[in-house]
CSV table of C-alpha atoms in Angstrom, one decimal:
chain,number,residue,atom,x,y,z
C,1,MET,CA,21.8,2.8,27.7
C,2,ASN,CA,21.9,2.8,23.9
C,3,LYS,CA,19.0,1.5,21.9
C,4,PRO,CA,20.1,-1.2,19.4
C,5,THR,CA,19.9,-0.1,15.8
C,6,ARG,CA,18.0,-2.1,13.2
C,7,THR,CA,20.4,-3.9,10.8
C,8,GLN,CA,19.3,-4.5,7.3
C,9,HIS,CA,20.4,-7.9,6.1
C,10,SER,CA,21.1,-8.6,2.4
C,11,TYR,CA,19.0,-10.9,0.3
C,12,GLU,CA,22.0,-13.1,-0.2
C,13,LYS,CA,22.6,-13.5,3.5
C,14,LYS,CA,19.0,-14.3,4.2
C,15,LYS,CA,18.9,-16.9,1.5
C,16,VAL,CA,22.1,-18.6,2.7
C,17,VAL,CA,20.7,-18.7,6.3
C,18,VAL,CA,17.3,-20.0,5.2
C,19,GLU,CA,18.8,-22.7,3.0
C,20,ARG,CA,21.1,-23.9,5.8
C,21,VAL,CA,18.2,-24.0,8.3
C,22,LEU,CA,16.2,-26.1,5.7
C,23,ALA,CA,19.2,-28.4,5.4
C,24,GLY,CA,19.0,-29.1,9.1
C,25,GLU,CA,21.4,-26.7,10.8
C,26,SER,CA,20.4,-25.2,14.2
C,27,LYS,CA,19.0,-21.7,14.3
C,28,PRO,CA,20.9,-20.6,17.4
C,29,ALA,CA,24.2,-21.7,15.9
C,30,LEU,CA,23.4,-19.8,12.6
C,31,ALA,CA,22.3,-16.7,14.5
C,32,GLN,CA,25.6,-16.7,16.3
C,33,GLU,CA,27.7,-17.4,13.2
C,34,PHE,CA,26.0,-14.6,11.2
C,35,GLN,CA,25.8,-12.2,14.2
C,36,LEU,CA,22.0,-12.0,14.1
C,37,SER,CA,20.1,-10.6,17.1
C,38,SER,CA,18.0,-13.6,17.6
C,39,PRO,CA,17.1,-17.1,16.2
C,40,LYS,CA,13.5,-15.7,16.0
C,41,LEU,CA,14.7,-13.5,13.1
C,42,ILE,CA,15.6,-16.7,11.3
C,43,ASP,CA,12.1,-18.1,12.0
C,44,ALA,CA,10.6,-15.0,10.4
C,45,TRP,CA,12.8,-15.4,7.3
C,46,VAL,CA,12.0,-19.1,7.0
C,47,ARG,CA,8.2,-18.4,7.3
C,48,ARG,CA,8.4,-15.7,4.7
C,49,TYR,CA,10.4,-18.0,2.4
C,50,ARG,CA,7.8,-20.7,2.7
C,51,ASP,CA,4.9,-18.3,2.1
C,52,GLU,CA,6.4,-16.2,-0.7
C,53,GLY,CA,9.4,-18.0,-2.0
C,54,GLU,CA,12.7,-16.1,-2.7
C,55,ALA,CA,10.8,-12.9,-3.3
C,56,GLY,CA,9.8,-12.8,0.4
C,57,LEU,CA,13.5,-12.4,1.3
C,58,ARG,CA,14.0,-9.5,-1.0
C,59,PRO,CA,13.8,-5.9,0.4
C,60,LYS,CA,10.4,-4.3,0.1
C,61,PRO,CA,10.1,-0.7,-1.2
C,62,LYS,CA,9.4,1.8,1.6
C,63,GLY,CA,6.6,4.2,1.8
C,64,ARG,CA,3.7,5.0,-0.6
C,65,PRO,CA,4.0,4.1,-4.3
C,66,ARG,CA,4.8,7.0,-6.6
C,67,LYS,CA,2.0,8.4,-8.6
C,68,ASP,CA,2.5,8.0,-12.4
C,69,ASP,CA,2.5,11.7,-13.5
C,70,ASP,CA,3.2,10.8,-17.1
C,71,ALA,CA,-0.1,8.8,-17.5
C,72,PRO,CA,-2.5,10.7,-19.7
C,73,PRO,CA,-5.8,11.6,-18.0
C,74,ARG,CA,-8.5,9.0,-18.6
C,75,GLN,CA,-11.0,10.0,-21.2
C,76,LEU,CA,-14.6,9.6,-20.1
C,77,SER,CA,-17.0,7.7,-22.3
C,78,GLU,CA,-20.0,9.5,-23.7
C,79,LEU,CA,-22.3,7.7,-21.2
C,80,GLU,CA,-20.1,8.8,-18.3
C,81,GLN,CA,-20.1,12.4,-19.5
C,82,VAL,CA,-23.9,12.4,-19.8
C,83,GLN,CA,-24.2,10.9,-16.3
C,84,ARG,CA,-21.9,13.5,-14.8
C,85,GLU,CA,-23.8,16.3,-16.5
C,86,ASN,CA,-27.1,14.9,-15.4
C,87,GLU,CA,-25.8,14.7,-11.8
C,88,ARG,CA,-24.6,18.3,-12.0
C,89,LEU,CA,-28.0,19.5,-13.4
C,90,ARG,CA,-29.9,17.7,-10.7
C,91,ALA,CA,-27.8,19.4,-8.0
C,92,GLU,CA,-28.3,22.8,-9.7
C,93,ASN,CA,-32.1,22.2,-10.0
C,94,ALA,CA,-32.3,21.3,-6.3
C,95,TYR,CA,-30.3,24.4,-5.3
C,96,LEU,CA,-32.6,26.7,-7.4
C,97,LYS,CA,-35.7,25.1,-5.9
C,98,LYS,CA,-34.4,25.6,-2.4
C,99,LEU,CA,-33.5,29.2,-3.2
C,100,ARG,CA,-37.0,29.9,-4.7
C,101,ASP,CA,-38.6,28.4,-1.6
C,102,LEU,CA,-36.5,30.6,0.7
C,103,ARG,CA,-37.3,33.7,-1.3
C,104,ASP,CA,-41.0,32.8,-1.2
C,105,GLN,CA,-40.9,32.4,2.6
C,106,GLY,CA,-39.7,36.0,2.9
C,107,HIS,CA,-42.7,37.5,1.0
C,108,ARG,CA,-45.3,35.8,3.1
């Protein structure tokens, strides 16, 4: 038994079908005329059309958006630079205190 393949329908085809449904034509008849797998597919198109307009019928880009490699790295403000340095120095200070405490434990 072969698994049915997913068919990608064009924006123009979706728009024509949705407009004809909204004009009062029956979904089963349109599904048969346009060789669609089910009238439920038309329901989904009409719902998307009502929610998002014509843009809802257009194909969506697949996958994760591309990272803009050409964008220059963001410059940190002076305040952000001082805050980062302060955070680094606090961590360094805590590390040195812990190291001193461990060294002192060994001499007792």
